[in-house]
mmCIF file of N, CA and C in Angstrom:
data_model
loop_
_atom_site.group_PDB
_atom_site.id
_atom_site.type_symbol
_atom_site.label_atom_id
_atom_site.label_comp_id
_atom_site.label_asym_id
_atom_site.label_seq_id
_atom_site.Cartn_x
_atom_site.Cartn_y
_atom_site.Cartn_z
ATOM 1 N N UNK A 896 5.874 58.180 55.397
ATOM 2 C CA UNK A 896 4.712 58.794 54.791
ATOM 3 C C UNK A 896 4.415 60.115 55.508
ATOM 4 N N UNK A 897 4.164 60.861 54.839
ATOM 5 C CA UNK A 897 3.772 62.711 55.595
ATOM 6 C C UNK A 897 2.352 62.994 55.711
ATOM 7 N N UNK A 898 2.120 63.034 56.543
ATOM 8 C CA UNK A 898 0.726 63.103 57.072
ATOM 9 C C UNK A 898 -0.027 64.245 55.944
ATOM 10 N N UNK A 899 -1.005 64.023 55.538
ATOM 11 C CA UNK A 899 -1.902 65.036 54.311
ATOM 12 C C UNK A 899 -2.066 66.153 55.497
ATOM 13 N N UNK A 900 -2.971 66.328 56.539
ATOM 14 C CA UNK A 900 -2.808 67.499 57.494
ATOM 15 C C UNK A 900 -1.423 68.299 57.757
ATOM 16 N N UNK A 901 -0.585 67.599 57.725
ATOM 17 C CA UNK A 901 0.582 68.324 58.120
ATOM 18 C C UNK A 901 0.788 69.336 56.897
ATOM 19 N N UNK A 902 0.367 68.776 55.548
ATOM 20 C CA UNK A 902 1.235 69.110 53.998
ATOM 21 C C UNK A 902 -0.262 70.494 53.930
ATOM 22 N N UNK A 903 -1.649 70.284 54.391
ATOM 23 C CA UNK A 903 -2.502 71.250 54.064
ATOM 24 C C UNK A 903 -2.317 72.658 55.260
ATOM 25 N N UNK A 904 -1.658 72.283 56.273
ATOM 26 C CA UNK A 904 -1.332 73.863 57.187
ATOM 27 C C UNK A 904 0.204 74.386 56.923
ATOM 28 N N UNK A 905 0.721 73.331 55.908
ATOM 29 C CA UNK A 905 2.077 74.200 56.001
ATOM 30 C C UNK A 905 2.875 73.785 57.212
ATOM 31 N N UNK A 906 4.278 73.605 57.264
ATOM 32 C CA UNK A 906 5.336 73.409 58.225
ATOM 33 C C UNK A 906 5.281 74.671 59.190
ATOM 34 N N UNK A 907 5.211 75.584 58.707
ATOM 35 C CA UNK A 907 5.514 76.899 59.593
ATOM 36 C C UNK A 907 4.198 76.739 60.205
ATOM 37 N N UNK A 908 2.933 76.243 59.954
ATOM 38 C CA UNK A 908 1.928 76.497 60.845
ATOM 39 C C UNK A 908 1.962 75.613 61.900
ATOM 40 N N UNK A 909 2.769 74.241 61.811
ATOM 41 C CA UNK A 909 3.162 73.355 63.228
ATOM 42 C C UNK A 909 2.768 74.263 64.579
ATOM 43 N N UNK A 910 3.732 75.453 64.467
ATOM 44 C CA UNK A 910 3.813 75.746 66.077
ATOM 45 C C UNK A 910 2.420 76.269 66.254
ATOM 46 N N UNK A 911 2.070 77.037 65.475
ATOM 47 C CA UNK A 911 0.645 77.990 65.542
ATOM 48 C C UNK A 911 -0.727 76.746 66.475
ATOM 49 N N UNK A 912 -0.450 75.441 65.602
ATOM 50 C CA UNK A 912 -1.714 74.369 66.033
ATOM 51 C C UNK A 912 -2.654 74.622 67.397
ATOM 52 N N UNK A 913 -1.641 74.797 68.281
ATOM 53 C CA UNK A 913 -1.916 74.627 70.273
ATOM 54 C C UNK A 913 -2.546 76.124 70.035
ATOM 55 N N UNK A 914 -2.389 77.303 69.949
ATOM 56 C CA UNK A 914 -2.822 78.233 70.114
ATOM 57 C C UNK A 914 -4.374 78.578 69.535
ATOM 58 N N UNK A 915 -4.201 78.054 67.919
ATOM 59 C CA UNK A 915 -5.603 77.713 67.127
ATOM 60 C C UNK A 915 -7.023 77.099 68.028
ATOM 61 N N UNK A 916 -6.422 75.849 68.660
ATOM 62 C CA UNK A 916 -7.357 75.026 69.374
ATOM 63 C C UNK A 916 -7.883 75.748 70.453
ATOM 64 N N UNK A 917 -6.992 76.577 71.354
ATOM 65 C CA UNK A 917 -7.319 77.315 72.130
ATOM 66 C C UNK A 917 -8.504 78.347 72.129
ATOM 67 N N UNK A 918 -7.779 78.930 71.084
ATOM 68 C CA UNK A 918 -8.583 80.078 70.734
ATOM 69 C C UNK A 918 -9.918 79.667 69.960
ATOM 70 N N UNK A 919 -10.196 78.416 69.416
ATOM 71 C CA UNK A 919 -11.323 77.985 68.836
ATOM 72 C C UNK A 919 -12.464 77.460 70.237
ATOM 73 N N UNK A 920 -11.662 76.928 71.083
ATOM 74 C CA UNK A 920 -12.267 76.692 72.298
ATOM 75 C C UNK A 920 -12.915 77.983 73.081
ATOM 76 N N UNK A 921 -12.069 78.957 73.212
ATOM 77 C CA UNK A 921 -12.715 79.918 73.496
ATOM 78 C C UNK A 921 -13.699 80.903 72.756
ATOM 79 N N UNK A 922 -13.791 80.623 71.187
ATOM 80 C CA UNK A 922 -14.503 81.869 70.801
ATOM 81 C C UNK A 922 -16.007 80.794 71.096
ATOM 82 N N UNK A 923 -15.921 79.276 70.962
ATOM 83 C CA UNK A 923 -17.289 78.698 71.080
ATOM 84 C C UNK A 923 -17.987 79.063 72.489
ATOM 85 N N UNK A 924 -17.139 79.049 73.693
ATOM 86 C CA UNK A 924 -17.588 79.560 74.714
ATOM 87 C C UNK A 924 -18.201 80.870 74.877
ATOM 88 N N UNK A 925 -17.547 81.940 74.249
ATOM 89 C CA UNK A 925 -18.212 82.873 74.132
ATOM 90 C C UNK A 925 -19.641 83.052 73.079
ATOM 91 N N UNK A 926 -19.280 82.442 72.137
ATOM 92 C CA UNK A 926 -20.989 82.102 71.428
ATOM 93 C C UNK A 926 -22.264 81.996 72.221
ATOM 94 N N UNK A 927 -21.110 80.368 72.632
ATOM 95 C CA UNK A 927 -22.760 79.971 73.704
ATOM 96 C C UNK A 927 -23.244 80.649 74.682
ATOM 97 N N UNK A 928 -22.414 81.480 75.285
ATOM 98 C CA UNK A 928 -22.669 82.753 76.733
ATOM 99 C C UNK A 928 -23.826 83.318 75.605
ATOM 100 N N UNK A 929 -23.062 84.176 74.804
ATOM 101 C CA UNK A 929 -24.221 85.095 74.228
ATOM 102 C C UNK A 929 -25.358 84.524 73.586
ATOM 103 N N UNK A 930 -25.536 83.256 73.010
ATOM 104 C CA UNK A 930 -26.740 83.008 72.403
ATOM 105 C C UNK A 930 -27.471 82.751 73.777
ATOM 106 N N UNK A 931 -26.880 81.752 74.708
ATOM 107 C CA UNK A 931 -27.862 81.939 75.928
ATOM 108 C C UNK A 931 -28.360 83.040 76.783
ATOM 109 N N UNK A 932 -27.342 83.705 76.915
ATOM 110 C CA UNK A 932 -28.102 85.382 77.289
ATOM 111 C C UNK A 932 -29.096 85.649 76.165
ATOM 112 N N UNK A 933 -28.676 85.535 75.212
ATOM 113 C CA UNK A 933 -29.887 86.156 74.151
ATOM 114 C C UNK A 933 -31.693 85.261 74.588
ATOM 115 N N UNK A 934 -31.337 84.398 74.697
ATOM 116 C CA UNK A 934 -32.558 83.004 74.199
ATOM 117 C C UNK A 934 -32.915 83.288 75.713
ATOM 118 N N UNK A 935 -32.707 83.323 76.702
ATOM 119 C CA UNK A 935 -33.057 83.209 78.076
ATOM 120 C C UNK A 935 -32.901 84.838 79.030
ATOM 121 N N UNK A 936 -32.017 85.605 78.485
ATOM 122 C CA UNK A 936 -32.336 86.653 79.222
ATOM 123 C C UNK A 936 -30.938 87.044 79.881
ATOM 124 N N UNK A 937 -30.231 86.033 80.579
ATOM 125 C CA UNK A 937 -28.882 86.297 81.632
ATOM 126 C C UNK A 937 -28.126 84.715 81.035
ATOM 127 N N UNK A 938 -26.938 84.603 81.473
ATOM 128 C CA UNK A 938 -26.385 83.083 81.397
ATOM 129 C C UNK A 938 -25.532 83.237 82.629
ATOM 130 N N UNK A 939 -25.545 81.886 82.945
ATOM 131 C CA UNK A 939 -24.214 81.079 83.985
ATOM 132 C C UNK A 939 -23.608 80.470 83.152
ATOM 133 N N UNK A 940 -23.000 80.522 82.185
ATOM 134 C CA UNK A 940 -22.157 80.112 81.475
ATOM 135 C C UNK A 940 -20.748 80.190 81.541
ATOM 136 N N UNK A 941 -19.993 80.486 81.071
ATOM 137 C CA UNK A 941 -18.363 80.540 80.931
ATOM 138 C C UNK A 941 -18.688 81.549 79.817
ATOM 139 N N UNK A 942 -17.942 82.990 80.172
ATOM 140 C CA UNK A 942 -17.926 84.339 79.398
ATOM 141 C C UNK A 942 -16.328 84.338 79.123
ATOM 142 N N UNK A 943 -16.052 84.795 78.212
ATOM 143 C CA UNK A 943 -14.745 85.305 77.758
ATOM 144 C C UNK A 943 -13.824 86.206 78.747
ATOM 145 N N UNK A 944 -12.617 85.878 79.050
ATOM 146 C CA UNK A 944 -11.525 86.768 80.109
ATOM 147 C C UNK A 944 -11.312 87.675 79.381
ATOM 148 N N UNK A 945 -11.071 88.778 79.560
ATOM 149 C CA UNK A 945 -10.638 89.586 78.497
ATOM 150 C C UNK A 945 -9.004 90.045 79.070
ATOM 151 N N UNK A 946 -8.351 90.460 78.202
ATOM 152 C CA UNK A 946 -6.470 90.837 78.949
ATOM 153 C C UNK A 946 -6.665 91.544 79.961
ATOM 154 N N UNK A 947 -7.261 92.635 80.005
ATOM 155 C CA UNK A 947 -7.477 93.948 81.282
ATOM 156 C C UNK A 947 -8.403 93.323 82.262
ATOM 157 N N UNK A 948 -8.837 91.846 82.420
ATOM 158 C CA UNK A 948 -9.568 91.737 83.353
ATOM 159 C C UNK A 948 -9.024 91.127 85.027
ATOM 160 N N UNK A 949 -7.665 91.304 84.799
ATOM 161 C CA UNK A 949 -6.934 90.492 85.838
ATOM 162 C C UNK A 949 -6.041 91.006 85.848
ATOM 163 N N UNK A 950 -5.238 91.836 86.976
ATOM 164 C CA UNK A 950 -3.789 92.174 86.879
ATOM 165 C C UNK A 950 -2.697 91.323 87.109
ATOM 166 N N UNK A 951 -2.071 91.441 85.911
ATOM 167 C CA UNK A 951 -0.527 90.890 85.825
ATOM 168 C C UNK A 951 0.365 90.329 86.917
ATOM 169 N N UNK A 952 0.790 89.425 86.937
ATOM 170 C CA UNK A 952 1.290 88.896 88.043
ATOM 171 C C UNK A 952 2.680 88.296 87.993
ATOM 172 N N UNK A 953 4.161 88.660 88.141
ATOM 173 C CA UNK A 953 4.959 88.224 88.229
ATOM 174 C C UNK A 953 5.367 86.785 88.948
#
């Protein structure tokens, strides 16, 4: 039997899955930073890394 999820993202989207979750994990983190800065003023939250914020490391 073929899983109905598998048949609604498409075969080619398999590999994409891990990256999706990721990136869904992170844009909620960044939400909540900013609605709590907004609602309170500052946050201790977990803010978004951005690429240029860390140099590259072999």
């Amino acid at each position: 039997m073929v899983d109905r999820a598998l048949l609604a993202i498409g075969f080619e989207g398999v590999e994409h899955v891990p990256f999706l979750v990721v990136w869904a994990i992170a844009e909620g983190r960044s939400v909540t930073n900013a609605v709590d800065a907004h609602l309170t003023g500052s946050s201790q939250l977990p803010s978004p890394v951005h690429p240029t914020a860390l140099p590259l490391a072999v």
